[in-house]
XYZ file of C-alpha atoms in Angstrom:
602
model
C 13.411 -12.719 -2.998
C 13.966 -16.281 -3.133
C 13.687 -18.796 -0.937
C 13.820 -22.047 -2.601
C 13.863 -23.440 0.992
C 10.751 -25.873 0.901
C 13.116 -27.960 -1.521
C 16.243 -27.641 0.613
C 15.023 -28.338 3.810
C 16.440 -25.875 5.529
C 15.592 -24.181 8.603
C 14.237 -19.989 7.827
C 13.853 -17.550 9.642
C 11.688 -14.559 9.494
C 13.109 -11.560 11.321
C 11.224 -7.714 10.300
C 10.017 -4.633 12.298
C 6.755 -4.632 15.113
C 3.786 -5.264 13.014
C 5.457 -5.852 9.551
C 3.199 -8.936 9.134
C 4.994 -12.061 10.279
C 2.320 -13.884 11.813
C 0.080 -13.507 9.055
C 2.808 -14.839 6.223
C 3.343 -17.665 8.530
C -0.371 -18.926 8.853
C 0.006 -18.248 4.738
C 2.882 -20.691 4.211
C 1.003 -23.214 6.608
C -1.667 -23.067 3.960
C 1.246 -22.948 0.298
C 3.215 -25.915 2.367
C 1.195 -27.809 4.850
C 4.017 -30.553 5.252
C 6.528 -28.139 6.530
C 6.331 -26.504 10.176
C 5.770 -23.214 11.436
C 6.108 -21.558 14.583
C 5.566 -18.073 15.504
C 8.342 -17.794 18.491
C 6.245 -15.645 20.890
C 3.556 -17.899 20.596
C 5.984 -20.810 21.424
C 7.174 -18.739 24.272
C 3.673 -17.974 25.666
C 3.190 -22.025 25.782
C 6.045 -22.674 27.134
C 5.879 -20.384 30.023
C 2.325 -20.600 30.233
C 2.268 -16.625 29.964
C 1.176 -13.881 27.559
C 4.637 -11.746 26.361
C 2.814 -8.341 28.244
C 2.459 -10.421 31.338
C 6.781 -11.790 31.039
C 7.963 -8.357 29.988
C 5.862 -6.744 32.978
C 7.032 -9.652 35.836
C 10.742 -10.231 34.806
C 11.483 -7.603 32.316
C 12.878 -6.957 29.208
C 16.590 -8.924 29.996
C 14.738 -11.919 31.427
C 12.282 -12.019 28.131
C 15.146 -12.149 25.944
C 16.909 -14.903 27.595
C 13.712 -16.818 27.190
C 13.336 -16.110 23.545
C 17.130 -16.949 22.792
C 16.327 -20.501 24.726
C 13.362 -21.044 22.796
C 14.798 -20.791 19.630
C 17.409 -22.865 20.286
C 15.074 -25.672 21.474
C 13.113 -25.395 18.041
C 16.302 -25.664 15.662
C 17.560 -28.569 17.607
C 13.931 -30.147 17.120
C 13.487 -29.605 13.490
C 15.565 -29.755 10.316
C 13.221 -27.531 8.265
C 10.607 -25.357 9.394
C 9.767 -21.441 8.709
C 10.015 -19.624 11.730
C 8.750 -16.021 12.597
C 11.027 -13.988 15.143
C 10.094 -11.066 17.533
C 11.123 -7.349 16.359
C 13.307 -7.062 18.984
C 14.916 -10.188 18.829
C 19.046 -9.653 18.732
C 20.578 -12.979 18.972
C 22.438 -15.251 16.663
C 20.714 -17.734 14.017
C 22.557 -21.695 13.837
C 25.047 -21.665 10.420
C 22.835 -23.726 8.881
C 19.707 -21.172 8.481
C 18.321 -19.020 6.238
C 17.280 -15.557 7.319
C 14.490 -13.417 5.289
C 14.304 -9.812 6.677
C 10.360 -9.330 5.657
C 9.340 -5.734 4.802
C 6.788 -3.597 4.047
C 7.183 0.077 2.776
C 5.158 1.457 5.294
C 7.702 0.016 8.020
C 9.453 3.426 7.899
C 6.632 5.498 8.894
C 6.015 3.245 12.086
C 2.803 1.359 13.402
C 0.727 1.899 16.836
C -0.151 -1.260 19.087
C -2.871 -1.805 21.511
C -2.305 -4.899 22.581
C 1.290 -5.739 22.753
C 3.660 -4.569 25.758
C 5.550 -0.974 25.149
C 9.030 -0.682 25.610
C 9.593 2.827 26.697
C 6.361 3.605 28.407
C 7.860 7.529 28.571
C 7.348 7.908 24.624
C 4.538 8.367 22.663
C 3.698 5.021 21.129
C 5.006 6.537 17.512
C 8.422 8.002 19.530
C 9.094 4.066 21.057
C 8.822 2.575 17.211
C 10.603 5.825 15.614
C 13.352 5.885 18.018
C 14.018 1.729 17.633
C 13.688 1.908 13.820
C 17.243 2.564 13.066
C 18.564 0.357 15.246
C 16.609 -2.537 14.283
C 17.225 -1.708 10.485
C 21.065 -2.163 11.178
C 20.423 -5.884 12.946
C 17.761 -6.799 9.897
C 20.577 -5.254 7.453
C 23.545 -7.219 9.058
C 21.970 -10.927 9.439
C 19.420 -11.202 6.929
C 20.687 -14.116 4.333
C 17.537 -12.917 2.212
C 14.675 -10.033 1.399
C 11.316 -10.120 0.851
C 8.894 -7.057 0.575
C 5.176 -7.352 0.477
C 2.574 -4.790 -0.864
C 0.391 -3.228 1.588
C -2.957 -5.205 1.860
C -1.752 -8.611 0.198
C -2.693 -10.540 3.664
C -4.587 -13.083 2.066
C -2.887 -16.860 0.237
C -2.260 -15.510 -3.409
C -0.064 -17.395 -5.842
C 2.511 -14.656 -6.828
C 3.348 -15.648 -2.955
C 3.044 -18.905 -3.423
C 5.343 -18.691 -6.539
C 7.961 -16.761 -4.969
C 8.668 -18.776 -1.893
C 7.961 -22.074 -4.180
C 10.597 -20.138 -6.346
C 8.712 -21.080 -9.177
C 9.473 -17.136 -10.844
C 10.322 -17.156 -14.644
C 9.635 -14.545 -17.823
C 10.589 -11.371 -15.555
C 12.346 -9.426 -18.655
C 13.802 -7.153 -15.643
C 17.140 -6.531 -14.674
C 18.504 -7.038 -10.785
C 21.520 -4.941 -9.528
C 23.968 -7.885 -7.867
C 24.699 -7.536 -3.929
C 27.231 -8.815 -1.795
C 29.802 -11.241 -2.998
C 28.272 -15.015 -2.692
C 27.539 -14.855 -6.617
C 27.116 -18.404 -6.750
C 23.856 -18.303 -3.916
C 22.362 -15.201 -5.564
C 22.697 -16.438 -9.499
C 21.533 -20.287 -8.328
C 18.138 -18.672 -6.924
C 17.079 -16.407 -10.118
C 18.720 -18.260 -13.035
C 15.639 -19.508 -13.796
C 13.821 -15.985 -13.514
C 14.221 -14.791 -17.098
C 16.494 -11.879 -15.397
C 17.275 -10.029 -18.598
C 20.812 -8.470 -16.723
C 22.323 -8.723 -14.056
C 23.396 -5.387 -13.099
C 26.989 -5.159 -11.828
C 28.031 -1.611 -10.039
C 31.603 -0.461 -10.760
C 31.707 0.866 -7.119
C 30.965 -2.464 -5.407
C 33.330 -4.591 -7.284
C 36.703 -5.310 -8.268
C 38.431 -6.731 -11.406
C 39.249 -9.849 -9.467
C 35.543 -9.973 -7.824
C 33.713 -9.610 -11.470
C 36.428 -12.368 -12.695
C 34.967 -14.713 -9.808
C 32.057 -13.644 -11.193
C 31.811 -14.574 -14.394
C 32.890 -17.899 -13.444
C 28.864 -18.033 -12.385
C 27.414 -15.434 -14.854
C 26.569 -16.224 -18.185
C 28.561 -13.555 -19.703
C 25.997 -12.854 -21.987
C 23.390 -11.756 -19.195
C 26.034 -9.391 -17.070
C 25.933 -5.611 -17.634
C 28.709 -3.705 -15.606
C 27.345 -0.066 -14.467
C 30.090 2.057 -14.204
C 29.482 3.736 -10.961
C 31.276 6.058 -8.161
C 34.223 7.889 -8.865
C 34.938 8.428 -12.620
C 38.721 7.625 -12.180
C 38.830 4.691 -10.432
C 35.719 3.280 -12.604
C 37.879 3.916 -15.667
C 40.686 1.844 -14.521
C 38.110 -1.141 -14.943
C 37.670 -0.324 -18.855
C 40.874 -2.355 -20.401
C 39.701 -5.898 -18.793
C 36.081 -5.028 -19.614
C 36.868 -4.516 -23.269
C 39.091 -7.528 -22.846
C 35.895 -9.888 -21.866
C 33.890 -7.810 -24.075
C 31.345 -7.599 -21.243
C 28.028 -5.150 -21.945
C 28.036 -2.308 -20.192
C 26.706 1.030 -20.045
C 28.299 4.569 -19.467
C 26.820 7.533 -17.918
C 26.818 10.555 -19.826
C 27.783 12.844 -16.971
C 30.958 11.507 -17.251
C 31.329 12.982 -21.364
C 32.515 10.876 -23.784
C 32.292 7.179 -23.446
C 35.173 4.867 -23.948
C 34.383 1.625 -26.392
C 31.086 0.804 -27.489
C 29.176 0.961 -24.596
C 25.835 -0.890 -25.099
C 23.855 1.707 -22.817
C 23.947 5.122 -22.451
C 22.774 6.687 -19.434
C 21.839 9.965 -17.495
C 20.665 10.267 -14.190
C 21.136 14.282 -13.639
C 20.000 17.653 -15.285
C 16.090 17.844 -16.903
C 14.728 17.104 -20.178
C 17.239 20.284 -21.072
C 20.077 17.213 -20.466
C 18.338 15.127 -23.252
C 20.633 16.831 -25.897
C 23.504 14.549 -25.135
C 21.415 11.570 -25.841
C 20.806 13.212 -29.705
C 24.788 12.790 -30.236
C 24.495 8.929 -30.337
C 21.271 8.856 -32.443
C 22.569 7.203 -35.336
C 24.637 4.270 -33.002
C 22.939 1.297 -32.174
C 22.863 2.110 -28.161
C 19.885 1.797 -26.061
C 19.281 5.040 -23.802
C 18.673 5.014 -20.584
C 17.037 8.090 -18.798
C 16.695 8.014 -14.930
C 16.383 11.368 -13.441
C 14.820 12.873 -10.596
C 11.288 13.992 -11.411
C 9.787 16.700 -9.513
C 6.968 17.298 -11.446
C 3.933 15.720 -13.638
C 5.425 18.119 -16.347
C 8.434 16.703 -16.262
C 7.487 13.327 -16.197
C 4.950 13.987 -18.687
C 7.797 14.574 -20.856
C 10.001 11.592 -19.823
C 7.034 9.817 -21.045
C 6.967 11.598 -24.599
C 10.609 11.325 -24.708
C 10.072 7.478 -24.596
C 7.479 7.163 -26.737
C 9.534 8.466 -29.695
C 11.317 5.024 -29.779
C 10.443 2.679 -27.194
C 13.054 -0.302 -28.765
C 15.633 2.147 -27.796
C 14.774 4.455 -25.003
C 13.894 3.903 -21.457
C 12.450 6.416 -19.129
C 13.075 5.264 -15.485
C 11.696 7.891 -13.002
C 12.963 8.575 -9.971
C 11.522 10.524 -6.502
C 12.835 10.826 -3.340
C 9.632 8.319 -1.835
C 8.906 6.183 -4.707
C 5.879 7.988 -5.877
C 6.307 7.084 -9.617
C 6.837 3.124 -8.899
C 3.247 2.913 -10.415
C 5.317 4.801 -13.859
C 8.165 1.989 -13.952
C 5.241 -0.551 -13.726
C 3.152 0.652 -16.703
C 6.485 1.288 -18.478
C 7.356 -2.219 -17.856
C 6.096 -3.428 -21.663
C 6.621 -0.658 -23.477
C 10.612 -0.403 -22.858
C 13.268 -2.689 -23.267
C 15.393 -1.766 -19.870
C 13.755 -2.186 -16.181
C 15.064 -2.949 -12.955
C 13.302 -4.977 -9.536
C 14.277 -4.116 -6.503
C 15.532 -6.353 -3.893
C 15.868 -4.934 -0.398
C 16.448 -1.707 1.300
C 19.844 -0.801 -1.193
C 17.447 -0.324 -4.497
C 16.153 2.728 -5.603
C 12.408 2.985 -4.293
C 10.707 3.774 -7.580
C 12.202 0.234 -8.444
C 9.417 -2.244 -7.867
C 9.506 -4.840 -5.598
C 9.536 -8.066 -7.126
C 5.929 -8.847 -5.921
C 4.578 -5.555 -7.187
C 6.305 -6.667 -10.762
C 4.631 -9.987 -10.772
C 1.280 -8.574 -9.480
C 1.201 -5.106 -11.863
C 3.942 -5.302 -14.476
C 2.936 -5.654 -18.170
C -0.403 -4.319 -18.535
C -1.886 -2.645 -21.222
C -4.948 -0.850 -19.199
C -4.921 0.173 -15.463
C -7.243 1.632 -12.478
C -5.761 3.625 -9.504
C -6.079 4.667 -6.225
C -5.418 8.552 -6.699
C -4.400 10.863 -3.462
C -2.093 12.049 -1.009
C -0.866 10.373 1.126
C -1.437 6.980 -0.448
C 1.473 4.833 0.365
C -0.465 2.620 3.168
C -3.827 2.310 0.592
C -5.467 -1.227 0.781
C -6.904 -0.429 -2.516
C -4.557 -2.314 -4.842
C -4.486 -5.289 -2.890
C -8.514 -5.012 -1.833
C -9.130 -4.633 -6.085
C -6.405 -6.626 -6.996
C -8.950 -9.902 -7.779
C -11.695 -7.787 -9.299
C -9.316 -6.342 -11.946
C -6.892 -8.960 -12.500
C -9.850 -10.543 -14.262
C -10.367 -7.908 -16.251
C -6.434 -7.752 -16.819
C -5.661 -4.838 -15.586
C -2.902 -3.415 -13.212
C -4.049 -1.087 -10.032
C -1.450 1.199 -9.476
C -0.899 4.071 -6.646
C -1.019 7.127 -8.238
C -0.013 9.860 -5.285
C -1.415 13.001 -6.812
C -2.047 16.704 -4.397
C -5.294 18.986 -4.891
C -2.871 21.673 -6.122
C -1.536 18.949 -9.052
C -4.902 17.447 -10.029
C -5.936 19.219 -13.256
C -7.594 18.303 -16.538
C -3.950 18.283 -18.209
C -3.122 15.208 -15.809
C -6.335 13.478 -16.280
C -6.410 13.232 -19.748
C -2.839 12.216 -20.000
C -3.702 9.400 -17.274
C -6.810 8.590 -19.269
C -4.765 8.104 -22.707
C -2.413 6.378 -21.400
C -4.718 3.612 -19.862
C -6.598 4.780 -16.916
C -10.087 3.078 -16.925
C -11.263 3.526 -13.512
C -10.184 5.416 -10.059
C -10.429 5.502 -6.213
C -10.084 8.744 -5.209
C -9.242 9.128 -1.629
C -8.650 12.604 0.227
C -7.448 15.392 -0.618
C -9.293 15.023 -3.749
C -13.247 13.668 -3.239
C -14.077 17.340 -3.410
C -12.269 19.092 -6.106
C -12.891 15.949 -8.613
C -16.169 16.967 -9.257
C -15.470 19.876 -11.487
C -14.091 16.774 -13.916
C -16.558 14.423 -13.911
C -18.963 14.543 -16.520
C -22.104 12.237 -15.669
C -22.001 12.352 -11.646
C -24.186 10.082 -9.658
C -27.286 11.048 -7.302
C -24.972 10.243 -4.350
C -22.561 12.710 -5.878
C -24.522 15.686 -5.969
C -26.592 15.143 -2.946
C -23.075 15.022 -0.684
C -20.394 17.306 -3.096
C -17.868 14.489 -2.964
C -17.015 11.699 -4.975
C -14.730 8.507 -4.432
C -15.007 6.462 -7.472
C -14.278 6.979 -11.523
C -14.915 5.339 -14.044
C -13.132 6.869 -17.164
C -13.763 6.491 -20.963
C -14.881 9.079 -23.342
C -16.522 11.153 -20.527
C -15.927 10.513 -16.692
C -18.601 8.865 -14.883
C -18.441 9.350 -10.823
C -20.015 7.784 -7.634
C -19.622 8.258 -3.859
C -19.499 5.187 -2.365
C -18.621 6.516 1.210
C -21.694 6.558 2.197
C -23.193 2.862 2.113
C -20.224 2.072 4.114
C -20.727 4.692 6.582
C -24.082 3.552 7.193
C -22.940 0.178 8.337
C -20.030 1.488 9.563
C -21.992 3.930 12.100
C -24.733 1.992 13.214
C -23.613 1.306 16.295
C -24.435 5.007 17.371
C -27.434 5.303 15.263
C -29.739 5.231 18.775
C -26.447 7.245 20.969
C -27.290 10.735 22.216
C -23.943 12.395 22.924
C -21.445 11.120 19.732
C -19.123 14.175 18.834
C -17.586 14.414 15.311
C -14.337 15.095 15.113
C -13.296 16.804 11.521
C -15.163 15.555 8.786
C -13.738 16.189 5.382
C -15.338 14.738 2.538
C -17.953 12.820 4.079
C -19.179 14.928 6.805
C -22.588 16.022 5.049
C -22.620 12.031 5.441
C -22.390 11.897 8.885
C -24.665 14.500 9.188
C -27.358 12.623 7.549
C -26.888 9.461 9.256
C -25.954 11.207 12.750
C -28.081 14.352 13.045
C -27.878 14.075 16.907
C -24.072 14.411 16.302
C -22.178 17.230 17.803
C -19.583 18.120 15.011
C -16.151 20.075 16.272
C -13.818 21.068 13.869
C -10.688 19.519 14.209
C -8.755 22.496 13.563
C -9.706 25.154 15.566
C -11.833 23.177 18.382
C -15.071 25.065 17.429
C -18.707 23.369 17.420
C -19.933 23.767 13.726
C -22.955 26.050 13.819
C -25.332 23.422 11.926
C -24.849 21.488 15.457
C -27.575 21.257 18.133
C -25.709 23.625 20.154
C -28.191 23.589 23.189
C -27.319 20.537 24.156
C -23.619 20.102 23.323
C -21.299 19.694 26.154
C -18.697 21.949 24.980
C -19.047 25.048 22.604
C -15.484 24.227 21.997
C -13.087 21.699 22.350
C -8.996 22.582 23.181
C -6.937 21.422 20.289
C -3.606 19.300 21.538
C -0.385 18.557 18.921
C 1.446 17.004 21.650
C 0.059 13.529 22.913
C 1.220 13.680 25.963
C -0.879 16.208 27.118
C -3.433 13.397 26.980
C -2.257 12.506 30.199
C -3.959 15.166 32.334
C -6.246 14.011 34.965
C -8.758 16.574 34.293
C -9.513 14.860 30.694
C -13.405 15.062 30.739
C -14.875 11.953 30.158
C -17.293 11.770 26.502
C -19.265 8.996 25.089
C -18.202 8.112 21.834
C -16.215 10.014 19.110
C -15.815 9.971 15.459
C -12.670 10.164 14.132
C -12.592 12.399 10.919
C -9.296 14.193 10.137
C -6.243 12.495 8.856
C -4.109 15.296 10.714
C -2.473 14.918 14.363
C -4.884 17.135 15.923
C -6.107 15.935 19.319
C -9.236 16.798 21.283
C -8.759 17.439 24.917
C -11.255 14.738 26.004
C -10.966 10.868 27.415
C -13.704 8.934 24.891
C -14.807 5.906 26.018
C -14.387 4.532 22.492
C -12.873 5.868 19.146
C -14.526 5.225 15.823
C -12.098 5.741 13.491
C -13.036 6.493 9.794
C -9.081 5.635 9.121
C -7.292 2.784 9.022
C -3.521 2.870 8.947
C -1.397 1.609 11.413
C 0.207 5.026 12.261
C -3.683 6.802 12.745
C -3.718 9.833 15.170
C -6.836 8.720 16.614
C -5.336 4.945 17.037
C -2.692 6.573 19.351
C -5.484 8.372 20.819
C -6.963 5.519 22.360
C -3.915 4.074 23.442
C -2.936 6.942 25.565
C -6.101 7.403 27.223
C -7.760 3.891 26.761
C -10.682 4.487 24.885
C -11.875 1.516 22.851
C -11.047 1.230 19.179
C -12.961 0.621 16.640
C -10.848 1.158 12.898
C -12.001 1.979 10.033
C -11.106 -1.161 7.939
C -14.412 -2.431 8.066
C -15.826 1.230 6.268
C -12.870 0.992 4.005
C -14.054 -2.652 3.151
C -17.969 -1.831 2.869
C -17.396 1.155 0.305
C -14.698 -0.839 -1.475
C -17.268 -3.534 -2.159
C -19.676 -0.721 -3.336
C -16.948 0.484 -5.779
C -16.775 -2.729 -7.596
C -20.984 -2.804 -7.585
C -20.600 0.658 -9.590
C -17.569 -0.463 -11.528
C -19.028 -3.702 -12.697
C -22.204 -2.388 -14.497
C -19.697 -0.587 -17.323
């Protein structure tokens, strides 16, 4: 993404799903540009009707709201020549001619985002059902207006200058290729000519003889790579005019023997079985390229071998149906001579974004944040300063209990892995590989932090910021304890007046004081709506401890949560019955600090 727009003066527009992060890159570019505007439009709208949104969409409804909103905007583009503005999710209207519109992202927008403070739209779903069931729609209005892309990494909240660089569009020395989209070559080459794009990537199936003709009146023809694409037939016809402008381009091997001298072989089917019809072209001077779908760490274990054999020539670009091995692309990213960014929804998701390139890419040593589910993880953006100073790249590394084995760790250590958050499912079966555990490690059976060389060293760190995190109820007589996981011989020690439930079959935990609980056992709810029954007995305060969608049949008058992402069970909890909230950001930040205490003394 590019916006270049603080030079051109023109008027930009943010437009991106409920909770995507708008606001927050506003105040950011108030602090990068001072000298150019920004307005958040449902702020403007509050001021100008002297009304919060909740309070408009409740009085007048949602018609009335989006008249305002449409007027609004209008009044600020007639005001101001240039000025970043943030749109609501919903918004549906029309941008003036002479705008620029960046759809802003996130990749956990697709698994959708609870809100306790801003007005619901359909009041008869579950807070999770309203986003889900808008998604699609919205994605089609983002798709169909947006002039622009750009994706953040989860966490990145704070002024950093890889943001500062990209909307400065001060980018250079990427050594990536970009796959071209749409047809305005002259507006997408202009704003990454200076990027050191190493191709740009030109799909038989988009384009036309006449369209790649227009093109290369913009293209340096020595930086255009035509990817022949789609059906094998109609791609072929292209092959006389591409000889003719002796363009590069490369062929996939599916498709049997190439025509000309393609400069690329590829393969993006069949298993490391496939890798015979690479051996054919050995002796010709051809990089290959090797994209497959890879289902398993054997198999990519191999890719990586495969590589390795002759890095100047091969290229090993993963692929997974949720972008699990973007962190593989990253490390890759010096060690090959063909990558690829990703701008926008259309890329591959293993791709990387172009922040993630700038922020991890060419690396020599990394740490991790190792789990599963670990797409929404703070970590690499909470570490990000802490290692970048010791040059290194942290990566998400999504990795089961039934994967994690020695084979994988070693192969992650000798490839570069120096140190390791290690978030659930893992905290407890990681022990059997660490070699010189901590106190805090074999007092509670779980660990949360590596630190890998020779041997493994390991550390729990959950605790110090459970201690802070808790100490509200430290003095509170009736707190049940919902699940517990990996740090509930934790809680236990800091709450021993806790009632503890487990969170899948509803039963008090025998180590409880069971003479005083409440309940010998709690119903267990999977549908949210069942929240709403009157008859909800009222509790004091509960503890949050499961990452599943497992519901107590209860009404707490507030919700510590020990998680923190925006689509958390026991966040939607509280919203249904109205229990105060209190997330678990602040433990995630206390133990995070700890981590770097441990990590530093090595």
């Amino acid at each position: 993404m590019s916006t270049s727009g603080v030079g051109e003066r023109v008027k930009t527009f943010f437009v991106g799903h409920r909770g995507t992060g708008k606001t927050a890159l506003l105040r950011r570019l108030q602090d990068y540009f001072p000298e150019t505007p920004c307005f958040d439009l449902d702020q403007q709208i509050e001021q100008r009707e002297k009304q919060r949104i909740s309070e408009i969409f409740k009085t007048y409804g949602e018609k009335r709201f989006r008249e305002i909103e449409k007027a609004v905007l209008e009044e600020i583009s007639q005001k101001h020549s240039c000025f970043f503005c943030s749109v609501g999710a919903g918004y549906r209207g029309d941008f003036p001619k002479d705008s620029k519109v960046i759809w802003v992202m996130r990749p956990s927008d697709k698994q959708g985002r609870v809100f306790l403070t801003r007005p619901r739209l359909k009041g008869e779903k579950t807070p999770l059902e309203e986003y889900r069931s808008l998604f699609e729609s919205r994605e089609t209005y983002y798709r169909r207006v947006a002039t622009d892309f750009y994706e953040m990494v989860e966490g990145f909240v704070f002024p950093n200058e890889i943001e500062k660089s990209i909307f400065s569009n001060h980018i250079c020395d990427l050594e990536a290729c970009v796959t071209v989209s749409g047809k305005d070559f002259y507006s997408f080459y202009e704003k990454r000519k200076a990027w050191g794009i190493k191709f740009f990537e030109f799909r038989s199936c988009d384009y036309s003889v006449e369209d790649l003709q227009k093109a290369l009146e913009v293209f340096p023809k020595d930086k255009v790579l035509l990817s022949f694409r789609g059906v094998k037939e109609e791609a072929q016809g292209l092959f006389p005019w591409v000889q003719k402008e002796q363009l590069f381009f490369y062929w996939p091997l599916e498709w049997g023997k190439p025509l000309g001298n393609p400069s690329i072989l590829s393969l993006h089917e069949g298993g490391t079985d496939s890798l015979d019809l690479f051996s054919r072209y050995e002796s010709k001077d051809i990089i290959f390229k090797w994209a497959p779908y890879i289902c398993s760490w054997e198999e990519l274990q191999r890719g990586f071998a495969w590589q390795q054999e002759d890095p100047m020539r091969r290229s090993f670009l993963p692929r997974s149906s949720d972008g699990r091995w973007e962190w593989a692309r990253l490390y890759l990213s010096s060690r090959q001579s063909l990558n690829f960014i990703r701008e926008g929804r259309g890329s591959h998701p293993d791709q990387p974004s172009l922040f993630s390139w700038m922020a991890f890419s060419k690396r020599k040593s990394f740490a991790a944040i190792l789990g599963d589910p670990i797409f929404h993880s703070l970590t690499p953006a909470e570490q990000f300063s802490f290692f970048s100073k010791r040059k290194k790249a942290v990566y998400r590394i999504q990795l089961s209990s039934e994967e994690l084995s020695q084979n994988i760790l070693n192969f992650l250590r000798e490839i570069g892995l120096t140190h390791a958050a290690v978030t659930s499912p893992l905290k407890k079966k990681m022990l059997k590989f660490c070699d010189h555990p901590s106190s805090e490690v074999l007092r509670f059976q779980s660990l949360n932090t590596l630190f890998l060389k020779e041997k493994v060293w390991g550390h729990n760190t959950d605790y110090r910021g459970l201690l802070e995190f808790l100490k509200p109820l430290l003095e509170e007589e009736h707190v049940i304890v919902w699940g517990g996981g990996g740090v509930l011989n934790m809680i236990k020690e800091i709450l021993p007046q806790a009632f503890f439930y487990s969170s899948r079959k509803g039963h008090l935990r025998e180590f409880s004081q069971t003479g005083k609980a409440s309940f010998s056992k709690i119903r267990v709810l999977t549908d949210l709506n069942e929240l709403s029954d009157p008859s909800l007995p009222v509790v004091g305060s509960l503890i949050w401890a499961t990452p599943y969608r497992q519901f107590p049949f209860c009404r707490p008058q507030k919700i510590f949560d020990l998680n923190y992402s925006e689509n958390a069970p026991g966040k939607e909890m509280a919203l249904v019955v109205g229990s105060q909230y209190v997330s678990g950001l602040s433990f995630f930040k206390l133990q995070a600090e700890a981590q770097r205490d441990f990590w530093a003394q090595f």
